[in-house]
Amino acid sequence: MWESNALEIEALLARIKSQAGAEAFRVTQHAQQEMVEDEITLDEVVQAIQHGEILEDYPEHRRGACCLVNGFTDEGRSLHIVCTTAQPLLILITAYVPRPPKWLTPRERRSQP
């Protein structure tokens, strides 16, 4: 999937970074709650997107196309951001610190038994 869609993923990430950099986004209530729980600022979310990569792309998600971005803040803190990919306005669905038990590393999910 990734090899055949590498150019599309690269273009998608460039658009997400552009929207975040231009502050052309909306933060959902769920994202706000998760950010409060993990003590994540909006500036950190934007930084992580700017330094980010798309880990998982969900173009056929039942609630609309979205993706999981893994990125680092300027201070090196790893964040995951789930955001829309098919809207004129970037919608930040959630943002959290990837940690066990779900994540082994910021880029590697724990295997499901």
mmCIF file of C-alpha atoms in Angstrom, residues 3-101:
data_model
loop_
_atom_site.group_PDB
_atom_site.id
_atom_site.type_symbol
_atom_site.label_atom_id
_atom_site.label_comp_id
_atom_site.label_asym_id
_atom_site.label_seq_id
_atom_site.Cartn_x
_atom_site.Cartn_y
_atom_site.Cartn_z
ATOM 1 C CA GLU A 3 4.870 2.115 -2.011
ATOM 2 C CA SER A 4 2.086 2.510 -4.547
ATOM 3 C CA ASN A 5 0.602 5.444 -2.694
ATOM 4 C CA ALA A 6 3.848 7.096 -1.577
ATOM 5 C CA LEU A 7 3.305 10.219 -3.706
ATOM 6 C CA GLU A 8 -0.306 10.529 -2.565
ATOM 7 C CA ILE A 9 0.711 10.148 1.091
ATOM 8 C CA GLU A 10 3.475 12.725 0.629
ATOM 9 C CA ALA A 11 1.004 15.192 -0.935
ATOM 10 C CA LEU A 12 -1.525 14.489 1.813
ATOM 11 C CA LEU A 13 1.069 15.171 4.522
ATOM 12 C CA ALA A 14 2.144 18.392 2.789
ATOM 13 C CA ARG A 15 -1.495 19.582 2.761
ATOM 14 C CA ILE A 16 -1.976 18.692 6.448
ATOM 15 C CA LYS A 17 1.234 20.529 7.363
ATOM 16 C CA SER A 18 0.139 23.547 5.338
ATOM 17 C CA GLN A 19 -3.290 23.636 6.992
ATOM 18 C CA ALA A 20 -1.760 23.302 10.460
ATOM 19 C CA GLY A 21 0.842 25.970 9.752
ATOM 20 C CA ALA A 22 -1.837 28.361 8.489
ATOM 21 C CA GLU A 23 -3.994 27.575 11.542
ATOM 22 C CA ALA A 24 -6.723 26.377 9.180
ATOM 23 C CA PHE A 25 -8.042 23.775 11.577
ATOM 24 C CA ARG A 26 -10.700 23.014 14.143
ATOM 25 C CA VAL A 27 -10.181 21.009 17.330
ATOM 26 C CA THR A 28 -12.942 18.605 18.317
ATOM 27 C CA GLN A 29 -14.176 18.393 21.889
ATOM 28 C CA HIS A 30 -12.724 14.885 22.087
ATOM 29 C CA ALA A 31 -9.290 16.173 21.017
ATOM 30 C CA GLN A 32 -9.499 18.964 23.594
ATOM 31 C CA GLN A 33 -10.275 16.441 26.335
ATOM 32 C CA GLU A 34 -7.402 14.162 25.328
ATOM 33 C CA MET A 35 -5.026 17.120 25.144
ATOM 34 C CA VAL A 36 -5.979 18.207 28.665
ATOM 35 C CA GLU A 37 -5.513 14.657 29.995
ATOM 36 C CA ASP A 38 -2.030 14.368 28.442
ATOM 37 C CA GLU A 39 -1.133 18.031 29.100
ATOM 38 C CA ILE A 40 -0.648 18.771 25.392
ATOM 39 C CA THR A 41 -0.806 22.352 24.140
ATOM 40 C CA LEU A 42 -2.155 23.386 20.761
ATOM 41 C CA ASP A 43 1.319 24.703 19.889
ATOM 42 C CA GLU A 44 2.729 21.227 20.553
ATOM 43 C CA VAL A 45 0.132 19.659 18.256
ATOM 44 C CA VAL A 46 1.076 22.041 15.447
ATOM 45 C CA GLN A 47 4.792 21.366 16.061
ATOM 46 C CA ALA A 48 4.231 17.600 15.956
ATOM 47 C CA ILE A 49 2.323 17.894 12.679
ATOM 48 C CA GLN A 50 5.089 20.064 11.195
ATOM 49 C CA HIS A 51 7.705 17.444 12.185
ATOM 50 C CA GLY A 52 5.380 14.540 11.444
ATOM 51 C CA GLU A 53 4.845 11.536 9.260
ATOM 52 C CA ILE A 54 1.679 9.669 8.370
ATOM 53 C CA LEU A 55 1.745 6.319 10.162
ATOM 54 C CA GLU A 56 -1.670 5.094 9.081
ATOM 55 C CA ASP A 57 -4.071 6.331 6.421
ATOM 56 C CA TYR A 58 -7.791 5.583 6.654
ATOM 57 C CA PRO A 59 -9.279 6.840 3.343
ATOM 58 C CA GLU A 60 -12.407 4.710 3.722
ATOM 59 C CA HIS A 61 -13.151 5.391 7.398
ATOM 60 C CA ARG A 62 -16.896 5.272 8.125
ATOM 61 C CA ARG A 63 -16.849 8.827 9.514
ATOM 62 C CA GLY A 64 -14.728 10.217 6.692
ATOM 63 C CA ALA A 65 -11.184 10.005 5.429
ATOM 64 C CA CYS A 66 -8.578 10.560 8.140
ATOM 65 C CA CYS A 67 -5.052 9.591 9.109
ATOM 66 C CA LEU A 68 -2.773 9.059 12.089
ATOM 67 C CA VAL A 69 0.191 11.427 12.210
ATOM 68 C CA ASN A 70 3.203 10.683 14.390
ATOM 69 C CA GLY A 71 5.369 13.682 15.145
ATOM 70 C CA PHE A 72 7.619 15.321 17.678
ATOM 71 C CA THR A 73 7.393 18.664 19.400
ATOM 72 C CA ASP A 74 10.337 21.059 19.340
ATOM 73 C CA GLU A 75 11.312 19.581 22.729
ATOM 74 C CA GLY A 76 11.270 16.021 21.328
ATOM 75 C CA ARG A 77 7.966 14.885 22.857
ATOM 76 C CA SER A 78 6.233 12.272 20.702
ATOM 77 C CA LEU A 79 2.577 12.887 19.858
ATOM 78 C CA HIS A 80 -0.034 11.140 17.775
ATOM 79 C CA ILE A 81 -2.669 13.222 16.030
ATOM 80 C CA VAL A 82 -5.668 11.811 14.190
ATOM 81 C CA CYS A 83 -7.009 14.315 11.688
ATOM 82 C CA THR A 84 -9.289 14.531 8.673
ATOM 83 C CA THR A 85 -7.829 14.356 5.190
ATOM 84 C CA ALA A 86 -10.720 15.194 2.864
ATOM 85 C CA GLN A 87 -12.011 18.475 4.296
ATOM 86 C CA PRO A 88 -11.076 22.030 3.310
ATOM 87 C CA LEU A 89 -10.545 22.690 7.015
ATOM 88 C CA LEU A 90 -8.268 20.325 8.950
ATOM 89 C CA ILE A 91 -10.179 18.755 11.818
ATOM 90 C CA LEU A 92 -8.107 17.471 14.715
ATOM 91 C CA ILE A 93 -10.036 14.435 15.919
ATOM 92 C CA THR A 94 -7.709 13.485 18.750
ATOM 93 C CA ALA A 95 -4.177 14.023 20.013
ATOM 94 C CA TYR A 96 -2.372 11.901 22.580
ATOM 95 C CA VAL A 97 0.985 10.644 23.780
ATOM 96 C CA PRO A 98 1.583 7.133 22.373
ATOM 97 C CA ARG A 99 2.376 4.800 25.235
ATOM 98 C CA PRO A 100 2.092 1.174 26.343
ATOM 99 C CA PRO A 101 0.170 -1.015 26.380
#
